[in-house]
Short mmCIF file of C-alpha atoms in Angstrom, two decimals:
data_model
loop_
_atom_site.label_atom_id
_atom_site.label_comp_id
_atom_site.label_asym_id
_atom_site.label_seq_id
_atom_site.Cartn_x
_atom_site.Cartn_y
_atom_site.Cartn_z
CA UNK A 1 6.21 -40.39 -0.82
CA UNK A 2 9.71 -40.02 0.78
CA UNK A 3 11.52 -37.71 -1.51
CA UNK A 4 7.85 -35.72 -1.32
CA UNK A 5 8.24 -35.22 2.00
CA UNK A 6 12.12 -35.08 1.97
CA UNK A 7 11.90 -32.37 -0.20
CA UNK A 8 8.91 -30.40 1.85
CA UNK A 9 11.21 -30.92 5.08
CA UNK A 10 14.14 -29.47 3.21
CA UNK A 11 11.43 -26.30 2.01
CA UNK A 12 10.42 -25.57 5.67
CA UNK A 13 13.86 -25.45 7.04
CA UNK A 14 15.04 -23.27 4.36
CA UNK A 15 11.92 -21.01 4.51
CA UNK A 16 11.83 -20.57 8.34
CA UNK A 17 15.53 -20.00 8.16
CA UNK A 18 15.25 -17.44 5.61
CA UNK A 19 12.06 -15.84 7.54
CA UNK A 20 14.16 -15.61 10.74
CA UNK A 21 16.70 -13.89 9.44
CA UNK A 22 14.37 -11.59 7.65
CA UNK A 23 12.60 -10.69 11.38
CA UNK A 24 15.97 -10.03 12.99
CA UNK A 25 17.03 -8.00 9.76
CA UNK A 26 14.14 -6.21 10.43
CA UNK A 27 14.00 -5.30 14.00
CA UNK A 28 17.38 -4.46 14.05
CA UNK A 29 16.77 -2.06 10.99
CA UNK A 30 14.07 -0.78 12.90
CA UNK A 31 16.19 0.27 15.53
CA UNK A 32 19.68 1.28 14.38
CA UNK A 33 18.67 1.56 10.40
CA UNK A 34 18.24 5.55 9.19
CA UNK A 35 18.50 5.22 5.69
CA UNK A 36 16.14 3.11 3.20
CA UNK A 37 16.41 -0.27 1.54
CA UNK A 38 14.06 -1.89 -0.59
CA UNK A 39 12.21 -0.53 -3.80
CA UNK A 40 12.96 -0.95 -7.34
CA UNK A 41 16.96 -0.72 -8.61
CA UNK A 42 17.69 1.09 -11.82
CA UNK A 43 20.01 -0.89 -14.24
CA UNK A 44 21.12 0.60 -17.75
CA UNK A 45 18.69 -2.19 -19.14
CA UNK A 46 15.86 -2.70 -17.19
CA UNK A 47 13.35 -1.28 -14.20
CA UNK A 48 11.54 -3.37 -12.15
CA UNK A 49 8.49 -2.91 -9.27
CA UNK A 50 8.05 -4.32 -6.40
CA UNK A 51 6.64 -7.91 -7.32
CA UNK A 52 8.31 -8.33 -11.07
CA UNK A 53 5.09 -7.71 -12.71
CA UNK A 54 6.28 -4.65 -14.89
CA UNK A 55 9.43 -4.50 -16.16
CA UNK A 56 11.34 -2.19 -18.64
CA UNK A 57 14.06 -1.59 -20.38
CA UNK A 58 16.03 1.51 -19.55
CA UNK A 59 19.09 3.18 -20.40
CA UNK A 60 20.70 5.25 -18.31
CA UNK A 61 19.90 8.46 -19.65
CA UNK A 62 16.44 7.55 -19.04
CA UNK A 63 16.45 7.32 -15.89
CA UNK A 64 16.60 11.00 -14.01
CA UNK A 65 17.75 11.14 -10.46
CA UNK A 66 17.48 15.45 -9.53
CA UNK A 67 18.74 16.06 -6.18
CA UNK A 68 17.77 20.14 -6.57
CA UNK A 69 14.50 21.95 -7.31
CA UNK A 70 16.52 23.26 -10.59
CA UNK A 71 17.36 19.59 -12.19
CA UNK A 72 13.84 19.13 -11.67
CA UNK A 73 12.64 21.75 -13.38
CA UNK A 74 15.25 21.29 -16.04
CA UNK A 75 14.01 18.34 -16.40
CA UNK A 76 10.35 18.83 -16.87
CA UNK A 77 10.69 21.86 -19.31
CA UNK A 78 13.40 19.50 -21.44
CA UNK A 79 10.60 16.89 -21.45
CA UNK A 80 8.58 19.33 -22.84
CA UNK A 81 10.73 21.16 -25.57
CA UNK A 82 11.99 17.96 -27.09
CA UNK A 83 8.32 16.44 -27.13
CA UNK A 84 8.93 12.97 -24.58
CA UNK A 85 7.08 11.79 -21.44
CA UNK A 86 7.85 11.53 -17.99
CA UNK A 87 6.42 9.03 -15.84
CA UNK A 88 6.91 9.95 -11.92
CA UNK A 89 8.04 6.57 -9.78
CA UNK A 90 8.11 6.55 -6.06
CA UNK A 91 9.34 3.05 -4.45
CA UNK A 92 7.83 0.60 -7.19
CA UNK A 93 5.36 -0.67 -4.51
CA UNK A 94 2.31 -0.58 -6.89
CA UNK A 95 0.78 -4.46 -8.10
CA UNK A 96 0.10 -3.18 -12.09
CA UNK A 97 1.43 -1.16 -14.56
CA UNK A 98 0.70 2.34 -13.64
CA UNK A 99 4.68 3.05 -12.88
CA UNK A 100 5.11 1.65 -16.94
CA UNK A 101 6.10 4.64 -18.89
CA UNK A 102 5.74 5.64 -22.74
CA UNK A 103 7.54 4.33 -25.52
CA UNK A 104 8.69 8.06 -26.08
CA UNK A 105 9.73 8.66 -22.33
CA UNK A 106 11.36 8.89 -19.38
CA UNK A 107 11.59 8.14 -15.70
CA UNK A 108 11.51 10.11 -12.82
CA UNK A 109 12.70 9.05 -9.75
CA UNK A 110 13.03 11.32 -6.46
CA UNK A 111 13.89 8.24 -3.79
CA UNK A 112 17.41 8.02 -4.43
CA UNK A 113 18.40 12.11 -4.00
CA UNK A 114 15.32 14.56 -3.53
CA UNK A 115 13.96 12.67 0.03
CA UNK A 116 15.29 15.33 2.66
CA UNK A 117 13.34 16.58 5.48
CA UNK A 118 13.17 20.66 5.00
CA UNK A 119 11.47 21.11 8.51
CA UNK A 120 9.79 20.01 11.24
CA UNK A 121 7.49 22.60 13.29
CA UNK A 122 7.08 21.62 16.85
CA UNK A 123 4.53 23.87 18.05
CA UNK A 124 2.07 24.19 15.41
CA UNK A 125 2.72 20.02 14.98
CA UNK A 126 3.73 20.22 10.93
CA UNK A 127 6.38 18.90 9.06
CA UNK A 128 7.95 19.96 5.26
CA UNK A 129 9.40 17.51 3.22
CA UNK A 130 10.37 16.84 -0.54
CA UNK A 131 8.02 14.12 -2.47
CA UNK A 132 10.49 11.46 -2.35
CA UNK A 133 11.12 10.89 0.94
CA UNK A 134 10.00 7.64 2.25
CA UNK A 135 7.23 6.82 4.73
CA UNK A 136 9.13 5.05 6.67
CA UNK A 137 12.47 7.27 6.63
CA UNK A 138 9.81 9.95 7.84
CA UNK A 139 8.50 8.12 10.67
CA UNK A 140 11.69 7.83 11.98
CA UNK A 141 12.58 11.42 11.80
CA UNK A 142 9.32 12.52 13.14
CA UNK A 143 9.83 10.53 16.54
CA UNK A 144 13.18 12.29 17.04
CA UNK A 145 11.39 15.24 17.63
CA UNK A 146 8.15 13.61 19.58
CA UNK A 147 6.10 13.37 16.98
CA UNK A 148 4.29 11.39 14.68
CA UNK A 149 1.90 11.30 11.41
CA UNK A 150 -1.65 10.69 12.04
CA UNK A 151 -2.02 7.17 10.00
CA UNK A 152 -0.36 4.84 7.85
CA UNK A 153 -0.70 2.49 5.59
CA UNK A 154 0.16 -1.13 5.33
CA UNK A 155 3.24 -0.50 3.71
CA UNK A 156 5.77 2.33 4.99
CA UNK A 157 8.39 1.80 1.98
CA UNK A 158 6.45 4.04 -0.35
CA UNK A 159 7.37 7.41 -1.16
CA UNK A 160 5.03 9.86 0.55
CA UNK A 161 4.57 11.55 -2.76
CA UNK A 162 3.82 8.43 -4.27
CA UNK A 163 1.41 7.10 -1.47
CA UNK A 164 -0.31 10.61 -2.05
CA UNK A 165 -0.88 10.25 -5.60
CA UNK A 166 -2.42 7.39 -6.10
CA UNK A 167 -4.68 7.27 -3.04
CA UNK A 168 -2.65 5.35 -0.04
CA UNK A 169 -4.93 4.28 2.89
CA UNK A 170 -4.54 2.85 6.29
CA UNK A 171 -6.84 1.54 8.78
CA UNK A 172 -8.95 3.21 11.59
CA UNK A 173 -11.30 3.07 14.35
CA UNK A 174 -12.90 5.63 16.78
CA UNK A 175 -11.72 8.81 16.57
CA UNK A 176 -9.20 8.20 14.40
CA UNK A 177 -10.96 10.12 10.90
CA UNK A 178 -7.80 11.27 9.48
CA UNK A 179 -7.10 9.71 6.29
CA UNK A 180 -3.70 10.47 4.82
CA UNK A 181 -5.27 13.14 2.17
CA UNK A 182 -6.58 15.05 5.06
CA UNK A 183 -3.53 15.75 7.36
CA UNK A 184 -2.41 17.83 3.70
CA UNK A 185 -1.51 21.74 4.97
CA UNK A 186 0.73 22.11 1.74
CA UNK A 187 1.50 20.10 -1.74
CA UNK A 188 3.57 21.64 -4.56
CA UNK A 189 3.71 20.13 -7.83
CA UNK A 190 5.69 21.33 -10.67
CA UNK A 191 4.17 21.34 -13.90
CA UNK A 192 4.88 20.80 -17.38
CA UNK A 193 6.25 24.37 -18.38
CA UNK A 194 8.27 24.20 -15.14
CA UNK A 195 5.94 25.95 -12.82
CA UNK A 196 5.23 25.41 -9.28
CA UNK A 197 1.21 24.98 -8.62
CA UNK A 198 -0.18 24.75 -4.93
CA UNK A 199 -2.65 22.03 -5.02
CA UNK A 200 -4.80 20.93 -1.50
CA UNK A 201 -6.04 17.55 0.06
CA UNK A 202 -8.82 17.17 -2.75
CA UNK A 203 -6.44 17.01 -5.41
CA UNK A 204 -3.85 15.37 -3.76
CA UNK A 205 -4.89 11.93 -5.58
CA UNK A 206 -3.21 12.59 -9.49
CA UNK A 207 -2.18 9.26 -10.42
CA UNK A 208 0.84 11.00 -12.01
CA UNK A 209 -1.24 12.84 -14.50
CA UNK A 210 -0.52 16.63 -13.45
CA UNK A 211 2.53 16.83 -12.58
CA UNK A 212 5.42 16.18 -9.89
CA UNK A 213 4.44 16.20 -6.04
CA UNK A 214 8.16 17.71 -5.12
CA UNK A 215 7.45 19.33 -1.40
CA UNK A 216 4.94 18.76 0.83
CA UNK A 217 3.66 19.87 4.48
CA UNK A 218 1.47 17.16 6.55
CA UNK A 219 0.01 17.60 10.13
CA UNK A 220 1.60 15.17 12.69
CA UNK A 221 0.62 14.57 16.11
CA UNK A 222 2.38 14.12 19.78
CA UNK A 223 4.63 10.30 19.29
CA UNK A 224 2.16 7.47 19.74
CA UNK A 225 2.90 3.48 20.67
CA UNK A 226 0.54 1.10 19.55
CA UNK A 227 -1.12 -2.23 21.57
CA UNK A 228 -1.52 -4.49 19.34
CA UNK A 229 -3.68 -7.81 19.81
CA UNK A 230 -4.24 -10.65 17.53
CA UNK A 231 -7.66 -12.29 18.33
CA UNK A 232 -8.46 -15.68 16.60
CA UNK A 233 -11.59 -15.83 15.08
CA UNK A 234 -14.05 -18.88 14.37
CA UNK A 235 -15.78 -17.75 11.47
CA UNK A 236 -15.26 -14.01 9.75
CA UNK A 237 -18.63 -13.90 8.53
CA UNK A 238 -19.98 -13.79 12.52
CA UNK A 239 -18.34 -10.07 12.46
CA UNK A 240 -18.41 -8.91 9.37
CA UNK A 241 -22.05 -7.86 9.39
CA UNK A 242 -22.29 -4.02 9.33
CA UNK A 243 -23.74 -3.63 13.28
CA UNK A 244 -20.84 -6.04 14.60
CA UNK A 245 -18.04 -3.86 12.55
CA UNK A 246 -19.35 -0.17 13.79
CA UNK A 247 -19.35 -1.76 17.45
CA UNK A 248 -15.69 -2.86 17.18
CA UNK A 249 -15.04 0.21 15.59
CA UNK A 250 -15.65 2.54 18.10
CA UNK A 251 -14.03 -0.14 20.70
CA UNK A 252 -10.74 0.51 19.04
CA UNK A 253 -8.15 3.09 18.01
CA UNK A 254 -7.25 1.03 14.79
CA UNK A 255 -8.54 -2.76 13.70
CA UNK A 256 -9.00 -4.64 10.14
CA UNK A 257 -9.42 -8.19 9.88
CA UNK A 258 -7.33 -10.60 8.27
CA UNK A 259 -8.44 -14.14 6.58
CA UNK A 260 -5.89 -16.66 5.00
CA UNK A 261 -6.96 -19.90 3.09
CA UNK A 262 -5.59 -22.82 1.27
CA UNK A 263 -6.97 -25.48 -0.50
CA UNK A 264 -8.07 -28.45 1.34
CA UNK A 265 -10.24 -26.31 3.37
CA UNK A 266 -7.83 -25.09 5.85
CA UNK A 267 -8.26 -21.15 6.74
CA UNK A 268 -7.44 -18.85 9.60
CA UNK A 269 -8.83 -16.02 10.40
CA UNK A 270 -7.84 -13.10 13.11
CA UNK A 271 -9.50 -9.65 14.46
CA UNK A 272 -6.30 -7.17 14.72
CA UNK A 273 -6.80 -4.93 17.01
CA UNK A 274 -4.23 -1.48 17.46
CA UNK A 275 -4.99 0.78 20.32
CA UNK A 276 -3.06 3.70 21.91
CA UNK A 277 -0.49 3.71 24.43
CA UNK A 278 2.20 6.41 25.64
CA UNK A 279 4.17 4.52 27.25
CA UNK A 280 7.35 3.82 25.39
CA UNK A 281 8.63 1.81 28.45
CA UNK A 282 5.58 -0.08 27.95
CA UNK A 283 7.09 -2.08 24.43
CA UNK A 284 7.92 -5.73 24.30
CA UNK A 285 11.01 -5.97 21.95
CA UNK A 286 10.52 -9.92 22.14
CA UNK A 287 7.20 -9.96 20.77
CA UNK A 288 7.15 -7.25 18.67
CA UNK A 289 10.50 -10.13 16.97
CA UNK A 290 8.69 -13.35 17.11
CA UNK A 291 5.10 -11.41 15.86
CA UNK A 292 6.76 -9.73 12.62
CA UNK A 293 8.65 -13.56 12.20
CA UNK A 294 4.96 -15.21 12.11
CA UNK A 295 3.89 -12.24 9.40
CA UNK A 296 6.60 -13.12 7.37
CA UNK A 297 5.86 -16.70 7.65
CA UNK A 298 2.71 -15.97 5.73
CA UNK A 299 4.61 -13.71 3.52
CA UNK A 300 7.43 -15.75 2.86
CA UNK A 301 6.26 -19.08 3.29
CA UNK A 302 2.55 -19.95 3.29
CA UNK A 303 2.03 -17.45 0.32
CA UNK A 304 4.69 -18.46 -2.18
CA UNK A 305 4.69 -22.15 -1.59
CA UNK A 306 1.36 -22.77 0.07
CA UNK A 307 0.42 -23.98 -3.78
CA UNK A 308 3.26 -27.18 -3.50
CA UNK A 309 3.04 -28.19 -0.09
CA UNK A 310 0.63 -31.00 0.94
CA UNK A 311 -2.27 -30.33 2.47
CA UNK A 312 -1.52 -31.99 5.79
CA UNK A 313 1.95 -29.71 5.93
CA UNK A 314 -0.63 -26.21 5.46
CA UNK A 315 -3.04 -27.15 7.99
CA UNK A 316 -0.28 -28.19 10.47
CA UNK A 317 1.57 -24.57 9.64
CA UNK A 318 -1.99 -22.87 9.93
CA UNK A 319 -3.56 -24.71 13.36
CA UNK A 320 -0.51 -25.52 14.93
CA UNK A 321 2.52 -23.32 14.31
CA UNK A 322 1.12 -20.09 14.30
CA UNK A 323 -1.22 -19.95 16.76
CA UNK A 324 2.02 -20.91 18.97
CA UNK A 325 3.44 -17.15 18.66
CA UNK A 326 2.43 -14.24 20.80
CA UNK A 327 -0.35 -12.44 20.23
CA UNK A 328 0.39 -9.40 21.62
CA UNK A 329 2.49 -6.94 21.31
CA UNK A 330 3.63 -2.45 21.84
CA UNK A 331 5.57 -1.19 19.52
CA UNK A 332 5.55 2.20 17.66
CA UNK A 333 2.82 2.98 15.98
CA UNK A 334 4.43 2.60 12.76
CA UNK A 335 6.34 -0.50 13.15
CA UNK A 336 2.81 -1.96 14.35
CA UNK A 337 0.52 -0.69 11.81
CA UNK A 338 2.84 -1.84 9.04
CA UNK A 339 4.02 -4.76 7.64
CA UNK A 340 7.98 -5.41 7.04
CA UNK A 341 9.00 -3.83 4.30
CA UNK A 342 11.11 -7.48 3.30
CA UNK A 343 8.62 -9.31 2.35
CA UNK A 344 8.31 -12.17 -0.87
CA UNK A 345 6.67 -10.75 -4.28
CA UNK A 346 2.76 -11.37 -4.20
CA UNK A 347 -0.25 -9.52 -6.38
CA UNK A 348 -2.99 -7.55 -4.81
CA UNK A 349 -6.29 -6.52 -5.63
CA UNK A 350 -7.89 -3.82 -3.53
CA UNK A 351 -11.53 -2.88 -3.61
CA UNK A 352 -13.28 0.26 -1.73
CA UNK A 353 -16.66 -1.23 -0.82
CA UNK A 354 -19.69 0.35 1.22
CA UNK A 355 -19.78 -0.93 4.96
CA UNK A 356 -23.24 -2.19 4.48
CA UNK A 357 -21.82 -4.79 1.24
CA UNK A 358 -18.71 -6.48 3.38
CA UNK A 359 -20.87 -8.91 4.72
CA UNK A 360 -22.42 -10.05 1.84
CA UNK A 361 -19.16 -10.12 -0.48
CA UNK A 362 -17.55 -11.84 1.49
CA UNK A 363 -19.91 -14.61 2.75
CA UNK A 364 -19.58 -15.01 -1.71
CA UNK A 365 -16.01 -15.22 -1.36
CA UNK A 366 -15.83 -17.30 1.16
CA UNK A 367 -18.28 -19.36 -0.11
CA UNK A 368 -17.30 -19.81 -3.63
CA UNK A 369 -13.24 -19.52 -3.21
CA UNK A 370 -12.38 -21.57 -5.83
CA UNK A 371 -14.71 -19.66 -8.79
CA UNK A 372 -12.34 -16.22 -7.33
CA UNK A 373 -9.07 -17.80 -6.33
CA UNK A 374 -9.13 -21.59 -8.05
CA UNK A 375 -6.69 -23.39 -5.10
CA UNK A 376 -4.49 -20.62 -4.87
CA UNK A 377 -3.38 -19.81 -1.23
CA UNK A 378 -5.59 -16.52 -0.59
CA UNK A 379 -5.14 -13.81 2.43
CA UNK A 380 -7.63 -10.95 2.63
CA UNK A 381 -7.33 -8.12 4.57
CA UNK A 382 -10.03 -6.59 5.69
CA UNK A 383 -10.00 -2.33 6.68
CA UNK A 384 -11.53 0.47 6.85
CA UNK A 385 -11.74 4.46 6.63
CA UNK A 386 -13.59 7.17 6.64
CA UNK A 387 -14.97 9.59 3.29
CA UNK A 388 -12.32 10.71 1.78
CA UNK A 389 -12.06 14.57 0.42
CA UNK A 390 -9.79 14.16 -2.14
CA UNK A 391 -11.61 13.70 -5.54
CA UNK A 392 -10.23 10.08 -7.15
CA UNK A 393 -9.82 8.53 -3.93
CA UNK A 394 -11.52 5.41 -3.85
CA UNK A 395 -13.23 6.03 -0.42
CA UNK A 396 -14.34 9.96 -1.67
CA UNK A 397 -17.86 10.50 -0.38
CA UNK A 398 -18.37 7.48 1.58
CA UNK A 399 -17.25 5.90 4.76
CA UNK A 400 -15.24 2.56 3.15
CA UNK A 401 -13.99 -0.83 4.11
CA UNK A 402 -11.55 -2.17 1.68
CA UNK A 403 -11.24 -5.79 0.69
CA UNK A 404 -7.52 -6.50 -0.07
CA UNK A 405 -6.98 -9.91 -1.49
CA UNK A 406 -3.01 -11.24 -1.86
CA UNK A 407 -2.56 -14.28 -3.61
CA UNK A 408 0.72 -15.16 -4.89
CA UNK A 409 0.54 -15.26 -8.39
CA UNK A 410 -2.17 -14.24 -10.82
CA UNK A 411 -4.50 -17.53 -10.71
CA UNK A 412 -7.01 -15.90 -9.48
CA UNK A 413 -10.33 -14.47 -11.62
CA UNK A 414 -9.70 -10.92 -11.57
CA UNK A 415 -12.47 -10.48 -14.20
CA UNK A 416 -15.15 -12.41 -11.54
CA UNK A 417 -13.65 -10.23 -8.93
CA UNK A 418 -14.10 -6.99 -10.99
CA UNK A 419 -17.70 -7.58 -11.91
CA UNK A 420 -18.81 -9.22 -8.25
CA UNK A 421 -17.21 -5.96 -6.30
CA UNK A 422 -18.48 -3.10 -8.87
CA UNK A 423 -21.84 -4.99 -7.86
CA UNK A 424 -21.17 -4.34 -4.48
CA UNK A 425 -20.50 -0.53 -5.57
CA UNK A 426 -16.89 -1.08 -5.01
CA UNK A 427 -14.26 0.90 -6.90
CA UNK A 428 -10.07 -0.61 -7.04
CA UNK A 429 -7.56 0.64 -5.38
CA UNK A 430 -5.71 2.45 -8.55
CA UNK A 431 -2.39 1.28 -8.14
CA UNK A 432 -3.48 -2.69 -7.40
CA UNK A 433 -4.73 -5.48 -10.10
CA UNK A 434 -7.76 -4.99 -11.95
CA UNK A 435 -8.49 -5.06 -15.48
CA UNK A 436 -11.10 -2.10 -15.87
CA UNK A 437 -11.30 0.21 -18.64
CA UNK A 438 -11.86 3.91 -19.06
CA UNK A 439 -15.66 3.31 -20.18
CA UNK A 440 -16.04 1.20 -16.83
CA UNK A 441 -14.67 3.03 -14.31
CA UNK A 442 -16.90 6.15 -15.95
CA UNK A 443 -19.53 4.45 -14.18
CA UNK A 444 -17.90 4.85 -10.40
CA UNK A 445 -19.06 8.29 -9.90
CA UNK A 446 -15.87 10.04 -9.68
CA UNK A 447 -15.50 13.63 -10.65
CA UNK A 448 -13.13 13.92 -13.81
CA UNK A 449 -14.29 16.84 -14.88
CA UNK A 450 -12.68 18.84 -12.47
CA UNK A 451 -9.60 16.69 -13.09
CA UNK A 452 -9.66 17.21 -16.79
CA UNK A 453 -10.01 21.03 -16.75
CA UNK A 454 -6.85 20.94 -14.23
CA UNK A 455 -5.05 18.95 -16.58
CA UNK A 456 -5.82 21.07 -19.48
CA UNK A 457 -3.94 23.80 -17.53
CA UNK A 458 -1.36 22.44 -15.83
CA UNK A 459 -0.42 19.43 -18.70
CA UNK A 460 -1.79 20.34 -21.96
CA UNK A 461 1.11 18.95 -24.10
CA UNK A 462 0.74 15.59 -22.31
CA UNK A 463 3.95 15.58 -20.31
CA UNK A 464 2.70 13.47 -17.48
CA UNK A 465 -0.66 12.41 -18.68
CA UNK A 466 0.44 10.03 -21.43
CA UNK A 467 1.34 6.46 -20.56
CA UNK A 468 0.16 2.87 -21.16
CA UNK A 469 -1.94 3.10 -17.41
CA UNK A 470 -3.16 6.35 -17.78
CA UNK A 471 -4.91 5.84 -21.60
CA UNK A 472 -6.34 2.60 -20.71
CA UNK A 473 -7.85 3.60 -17.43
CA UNK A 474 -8.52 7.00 -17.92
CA UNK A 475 -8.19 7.88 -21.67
CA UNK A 476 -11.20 10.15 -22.75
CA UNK A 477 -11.65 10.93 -19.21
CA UNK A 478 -8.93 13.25 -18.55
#
């Protein structure tokens, strides 16, 4: 019992140490920080994403860095001529294996040198970049000049090309039915024989398979701040019903919900609420500290560890620790909307659900945790957005709430989760765990034949189309 709980003392310390350090890293790279961090580092024998999962090796040669429109193109048209593969990688932020390239390939990368700003338009609110910058770099650059982008997702350490292509979504509320496919005034992609093809919003959703995203133009807005309020909840089920979610909906600029549990029966679960403000005067630098610290708690404690730690120790974290920070906060909207980007490897799976369905999946997941998640620790967000235009979103067609369930390792029945969510009509988030297949996700209603004629053009020797992800998810699709 006493080394147990020796050793479980000597856990917390070192994992609230390491998580305050982590919040103070953060805030003050939120504030003095212009550059990026994070994301996947190229070594002349391997390539990793975000959480581990995929790894490759890589020699250096492999690895292409272009910081001009010319070494890009060079690029492309080599890949083509000598009859390899090129797999485009933004920040390494996806949870499977859709950054894993071909045996006979190479990798992409336009983070490190082709992430500039081109131009920001003031009046007509618009701003020009090249695919790699990063969300977060962008942000940052767009408040210099009093503006800001629309939306954002949960993560801001994604390329924006990258967030385009494979569907990126945040969260919304009333008014708010700009996803981050529709703010698109401009995408260029270069193709296979070097070209440069303009491509709009519906299209903007490739997975990699046409070609590069290297410039685009967005639609921003005036510089926003964000309220943000954490509301315990009881019981998620009491809101998740579809009249209770339209009602807080149009209460609220932004709002998702979020549910952690552990085994033993302990679980938490909050309404997150994000409305506007314009006040900049208005922001609480204190809370906005001690509120990302309690996120990456859950992130860097109660996720990775929550498995080992006795049961008593989780529900004393969970009823008694966190409730004790603030839970409120104004901040910019994108340092509220998004997590940290510093936060401890986990696996995701995503699902794209009708509003009228939430309720009932997740009274099942609730209900039956342990057939979905065995005793893992489990957080779900819950969010939501409106139809998407672009053609391979996941939300296309239909108003959506997504069901994102972390977990830190891969315990969890993705197979039970698959088949209980494409019940529910759902369709996964492309870059996040799931083990579907080509003949399965034919079945989702998605239009590929526009998709496939476009890739006849723009790819037909296979440049960007072939890959491990791409053949097993797609295949006769495309």
């Amino acid at each position: 019992m006493f080394p147990t709980a020796l050793f479980t003392m000597f856990l917390t310390i070192r994992l609230a140490a390491q998580a305050v350090y982590q919040a103070a890293l953060y805030q003050l790279e939120s504030l003095f920080v212009r550059g990026t961090i994070g994301g996947p580092i190229p070594s002349l024998r391997q390539w990793k994403n975000f959480n581990g999962q995929v790894k490759f090796g890589l020699k250096s040669s492999d690895y292409l860095t272009p910081s001009t429109f010319e070494e890009l193109k060079q690029m492309v048209i080599d890949a083509r001529d000598n009859g390899y593969t090129i797999k485009p990688v933004g920040s390494g932020h996806s949870f499977n294996d859709i950054t894993l390239k071909a045996a006979r390939g190479k990798v992409v990368s336009l983070r490190e040198k082709y992430n500039r700003l081109i131009s920001v338009d003031k009046e007509n609110k618009t701003v020009t970049l090249q695919g790699g910058m990063v969300i977060r770099t962008l942000c940052r650059e767009l408040e210099k000049h009093g503006l800001g982008l629309h939306n954002i997702g949960n993560y801001y350490e994604q390329t924006v090309g990258g967030a385009l292509a494979t569907g990126t979504h945040g969260t919304t509320g009333k008014n708010h039915l700009d996803t981050f496919t529709s703010i698109i005034k401009r995408l260029e992609l270069i193709t296979s024989n070097g070209d440069v093809v303009v491509i709009d919003g519906k299209d903007s959703v490739t997975i990699g398979t046409l070609g590069i995203i290297h410039q685009i133009t967005l639609s921003c807005v005036d510089m926003f701040w964000i309220e943000h309020r954490i509301i315990p909840i009881h019981n998620i089920n009491d809101f998740t019903n579809e009249e209770d979610v339209n009602d807080l909906l149009a209460k609220n600029d932004f709002m998702f919900f979020r549910w952690i549990t552990m085994a033993g029966s302990t679980e938490r679960a909050t309404l997150e609420t994000f409305n506007i403000v314009h006040d900049k005067n208005r922001v609480t630098p204190l809370n906005n500290i001690l509120i990302q610290l309690s996120i990456l708690i859950k992130y860097w404690f109660l996720l990775p560890v929550g498995n080992y730690i006795p049961v008593w120790l989780s529900k004393f974290i969970t009823n008694h620790i966190v409730p004790l920070f603030p839970e409120r906060r104004i901040d910019a909207y994108y340092l509220a909307l998004a997590v940290p980007g510093l936060i401890a490897a986990h696996f995701e799976s995503e699902w794209a659900l009708p509003h009228s369905k939430l309720h009932s999946v997740m009274q099942h997941l609730t209900k039956d945790r342990e057939e979905f998640f065995g005793r893992s620790v489990v957080e779900i967000h819950i969010r939501f957005s409106p139809a998407d235009s672009a053609r391979l979103s996941p939300a296309n067609g239909k108003d959506t709430v997504w069901v994102d369930v972390n977990v830190p390792d891969l315990n969890l029945n993705v197979d039970e989760l698959c088949r209980n969510m494409i019940k529910a009509g759902g369709r996964p988030h492309w870059s996040k765990v799931h083990h579907m297949l080509a003949p399965q996700i034919a079945l989702l209603g998605y239009d590929f034949s526009h998709l496939k004629r476009m890739r006849n053009d723009l790819d037909p020797n296979g440049v960007f189309s072939t890959s491990p992800y791409i053949e097993r998810v797609l295949g006769h699709l495309i």
